[in-house]
Tab-separated table of C-alpha atoms in Angstrom:
chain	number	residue	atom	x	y	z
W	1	UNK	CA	-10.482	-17.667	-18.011
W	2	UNK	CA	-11.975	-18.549	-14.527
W	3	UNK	CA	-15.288	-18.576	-13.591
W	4	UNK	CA	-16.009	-16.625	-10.536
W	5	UNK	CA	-19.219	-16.957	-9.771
W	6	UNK	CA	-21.073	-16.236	-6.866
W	7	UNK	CA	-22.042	-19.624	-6.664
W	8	UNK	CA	-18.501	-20.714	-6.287
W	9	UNK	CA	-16.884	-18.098	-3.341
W	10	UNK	CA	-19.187	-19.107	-0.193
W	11	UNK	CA	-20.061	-15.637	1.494
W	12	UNK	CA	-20.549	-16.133	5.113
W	13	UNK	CA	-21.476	-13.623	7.919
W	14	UNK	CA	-21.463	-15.553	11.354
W	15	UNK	CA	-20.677	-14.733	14.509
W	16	UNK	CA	-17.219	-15.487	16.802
W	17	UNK	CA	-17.724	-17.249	19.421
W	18	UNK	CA	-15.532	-16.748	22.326
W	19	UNK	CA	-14.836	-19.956	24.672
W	20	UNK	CA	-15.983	-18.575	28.077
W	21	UNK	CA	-13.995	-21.489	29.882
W	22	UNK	CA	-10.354	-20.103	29.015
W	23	UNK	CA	-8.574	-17.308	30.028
W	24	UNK	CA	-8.399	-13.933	27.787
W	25	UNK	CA	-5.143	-14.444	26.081
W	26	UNK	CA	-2.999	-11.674	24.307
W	27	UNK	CA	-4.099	-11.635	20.844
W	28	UNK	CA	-2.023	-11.188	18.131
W	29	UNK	CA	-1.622	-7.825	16.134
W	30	UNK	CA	-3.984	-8.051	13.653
W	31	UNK	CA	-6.473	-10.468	15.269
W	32	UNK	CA	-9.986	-9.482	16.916
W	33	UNK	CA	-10.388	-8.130	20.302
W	34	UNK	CA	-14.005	-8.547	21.640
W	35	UNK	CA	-15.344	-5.350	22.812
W	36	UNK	CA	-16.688	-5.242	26.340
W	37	UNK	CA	-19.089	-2.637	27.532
W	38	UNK	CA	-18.663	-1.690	31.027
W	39	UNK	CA	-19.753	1.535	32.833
W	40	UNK	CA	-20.578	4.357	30.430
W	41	UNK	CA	-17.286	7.351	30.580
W	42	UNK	CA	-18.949	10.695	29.380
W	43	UNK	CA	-16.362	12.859	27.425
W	44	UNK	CA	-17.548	16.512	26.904
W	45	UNK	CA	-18.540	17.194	23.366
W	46	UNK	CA	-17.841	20.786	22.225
W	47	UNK	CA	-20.005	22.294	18.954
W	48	UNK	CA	-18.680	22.209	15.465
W	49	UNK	CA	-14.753	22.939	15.845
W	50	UNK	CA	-13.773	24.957	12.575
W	51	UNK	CA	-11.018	23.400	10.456
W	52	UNK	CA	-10.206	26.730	9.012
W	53	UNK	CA	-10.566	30.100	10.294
W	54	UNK	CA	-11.432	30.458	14.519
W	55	UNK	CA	-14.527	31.654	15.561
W	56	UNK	CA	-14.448	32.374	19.514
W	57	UNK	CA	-18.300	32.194	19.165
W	58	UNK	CA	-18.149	28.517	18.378
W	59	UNK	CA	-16.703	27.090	21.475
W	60	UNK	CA	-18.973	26.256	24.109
W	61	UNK	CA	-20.414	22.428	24.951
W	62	UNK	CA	-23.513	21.037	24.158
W	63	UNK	CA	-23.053	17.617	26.057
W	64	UNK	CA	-21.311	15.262	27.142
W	65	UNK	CA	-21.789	11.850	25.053
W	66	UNK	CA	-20.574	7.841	25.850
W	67	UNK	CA	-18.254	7.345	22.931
W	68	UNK	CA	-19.240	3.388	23.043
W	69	UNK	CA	-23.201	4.559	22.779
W	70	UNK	CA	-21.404	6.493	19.573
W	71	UNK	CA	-19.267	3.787	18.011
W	72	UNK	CA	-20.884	0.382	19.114
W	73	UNK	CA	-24.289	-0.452	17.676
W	74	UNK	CA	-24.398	-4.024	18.957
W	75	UNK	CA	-21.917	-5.042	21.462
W	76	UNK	CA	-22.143	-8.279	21.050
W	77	UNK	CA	-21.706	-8.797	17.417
W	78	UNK	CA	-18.858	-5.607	17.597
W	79	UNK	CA	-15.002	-6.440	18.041
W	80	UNK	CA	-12.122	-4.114	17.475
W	81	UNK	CA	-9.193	-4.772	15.275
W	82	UNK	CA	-5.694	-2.754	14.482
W	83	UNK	CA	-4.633	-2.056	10.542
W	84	UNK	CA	-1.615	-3.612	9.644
W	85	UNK	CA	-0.936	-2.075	5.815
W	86	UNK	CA	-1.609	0.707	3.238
W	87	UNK	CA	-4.321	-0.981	1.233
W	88	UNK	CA	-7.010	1.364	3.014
W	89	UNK	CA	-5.672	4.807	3.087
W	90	UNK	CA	-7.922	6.636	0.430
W	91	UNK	CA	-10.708	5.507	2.464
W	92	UNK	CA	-9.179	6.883	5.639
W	93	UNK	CA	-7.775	3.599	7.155
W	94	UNK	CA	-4.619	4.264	7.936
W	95	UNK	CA	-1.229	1.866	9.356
W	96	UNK	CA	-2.251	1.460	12.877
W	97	UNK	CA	-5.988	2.613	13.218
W	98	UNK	CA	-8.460	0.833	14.921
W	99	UNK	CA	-11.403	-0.128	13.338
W	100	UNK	CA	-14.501	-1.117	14.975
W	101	UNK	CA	-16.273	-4.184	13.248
W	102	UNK	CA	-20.052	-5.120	13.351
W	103	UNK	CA	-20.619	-8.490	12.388
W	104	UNK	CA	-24.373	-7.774	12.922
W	105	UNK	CA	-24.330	-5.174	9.909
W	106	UNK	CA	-25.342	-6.831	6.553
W	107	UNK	CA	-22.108	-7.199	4.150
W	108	UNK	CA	-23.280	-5.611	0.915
W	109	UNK	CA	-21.483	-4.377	-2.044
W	110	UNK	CA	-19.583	-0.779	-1.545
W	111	UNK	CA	-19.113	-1.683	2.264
W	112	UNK	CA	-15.706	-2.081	3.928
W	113	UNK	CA	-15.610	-5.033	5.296
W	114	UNK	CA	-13.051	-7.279	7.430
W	115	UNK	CA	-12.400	-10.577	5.440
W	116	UNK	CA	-10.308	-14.266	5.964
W	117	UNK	CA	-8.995	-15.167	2.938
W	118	UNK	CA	-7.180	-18.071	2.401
W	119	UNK	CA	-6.496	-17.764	6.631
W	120	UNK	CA	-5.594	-14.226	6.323
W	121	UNK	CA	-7.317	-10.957	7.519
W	122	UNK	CA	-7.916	-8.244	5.086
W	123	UNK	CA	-9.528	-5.039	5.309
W	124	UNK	CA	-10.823	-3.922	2.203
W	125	UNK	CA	-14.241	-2.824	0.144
W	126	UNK	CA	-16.577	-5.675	-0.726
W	127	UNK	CA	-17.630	-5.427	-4.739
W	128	UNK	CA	-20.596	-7.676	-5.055
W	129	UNK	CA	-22.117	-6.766	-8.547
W	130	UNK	CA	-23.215	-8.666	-12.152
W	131	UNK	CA	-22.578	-12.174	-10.398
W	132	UNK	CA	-18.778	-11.102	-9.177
W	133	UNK	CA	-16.992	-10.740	-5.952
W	134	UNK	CA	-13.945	-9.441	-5.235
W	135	UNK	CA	-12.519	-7.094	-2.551
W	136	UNK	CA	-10.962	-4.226	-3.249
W	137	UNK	CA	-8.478	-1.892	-1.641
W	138	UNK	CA	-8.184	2.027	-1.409
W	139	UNK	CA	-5.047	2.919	-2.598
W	140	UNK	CA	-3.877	2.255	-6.709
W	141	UNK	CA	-0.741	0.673	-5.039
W	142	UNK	CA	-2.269	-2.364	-4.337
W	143	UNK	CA	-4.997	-4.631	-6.560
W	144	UNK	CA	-7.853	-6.457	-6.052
W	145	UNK	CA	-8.211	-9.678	-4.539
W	146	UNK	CA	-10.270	-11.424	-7.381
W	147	UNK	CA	-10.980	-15.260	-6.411
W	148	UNK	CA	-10.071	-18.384	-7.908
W	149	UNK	CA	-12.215	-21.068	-8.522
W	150	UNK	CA	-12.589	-23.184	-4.928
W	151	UNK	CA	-11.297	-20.335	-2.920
W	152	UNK	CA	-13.844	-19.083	0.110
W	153	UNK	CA	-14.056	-15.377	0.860
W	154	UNK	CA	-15.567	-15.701	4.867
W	155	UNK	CA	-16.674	-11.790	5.517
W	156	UNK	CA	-16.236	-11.527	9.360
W	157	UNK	CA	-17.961	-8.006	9.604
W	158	UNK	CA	-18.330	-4.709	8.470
W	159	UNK	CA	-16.321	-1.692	9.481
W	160	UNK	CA	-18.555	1.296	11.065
W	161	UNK	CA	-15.479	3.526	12.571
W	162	UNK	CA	-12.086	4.211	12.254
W	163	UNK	CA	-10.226	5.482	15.550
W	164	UNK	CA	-7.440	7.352	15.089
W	165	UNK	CA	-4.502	8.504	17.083
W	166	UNK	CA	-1.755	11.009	16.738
């Protein structure tokens, strides 16, 4: 058997650092795109839109919001990243999405997080209880990642917000 310990799987929560003396290249995929807050664009934002029978009195605005006042917390700990993968779907992550990562959020146990393992990213729930890590998908198709002794799990930030598109 193989003691995973906390002790042994170095948790670490720091933040990327972008070299301001290159050019912005064209990341890959599944690699993190810094967000960048510019000018706010105010989309109207209509009261509660029914998901099941319409109700004509329910449609009028209320305001018109920012959506990066809604979805970014702290732009500079906040990047965006695209889901590659199924592991996520029961927790509403689905292929393609775009999550948006706070590194300045606390990683705690129950929280989806954005992890390197073993030079990989992986999006996936962070289980931190009774002295045992492990991250842990959303879908009974895939298993936990349960570490081996030496490995590192390096948490690079916690999700806040899926995006979706259609």
């Amino acid at each position: 058997m193989v003691d995973i310990s906390v002790k042994r799987i170095r948790i670490k929560n720091s933040l990327i650092r972008q070299k301001t003396n290159l050019p912005m290249l064209v990341l890959k995929y599944s690699q993190p795109v810094p967000v960048q807050v510019g000018e706010p664009v105010y989309i109207p934002l209509y009261s509660g839109v029914r998901a099941g029978f319409p109700s004509p009195a329910d449609d009028f605005l209320l305001k018109r919001i920012d959506l990066s006042n809604e979805l970014i917390k702290h732009p500079e700990a906040t990047f965006l990243m695209r889901i590659k993968g199924h592991s996520m779907t029961m927790a509403g992550i689905d292929d393609g999405d775009i999550v948006v990562v706070d590194k300045a959020v606390k990683p705690e146990h129950g929280k989806i997080v954005i992890a390197c393992v073993d030079g990989e990213f992986t999006c996936k729930r962070l289980y931190l209880l009774d002295g045992e890590t492990r991250l842990q998908p959303a879908n009974p198709d895939y298993k936990d990642i349960v570490f081996k002794d030496g490995q590192i799990l390096e948490v690079w930030g916690v999700v806040t917000s899926c995006i979706k598109q259609f």
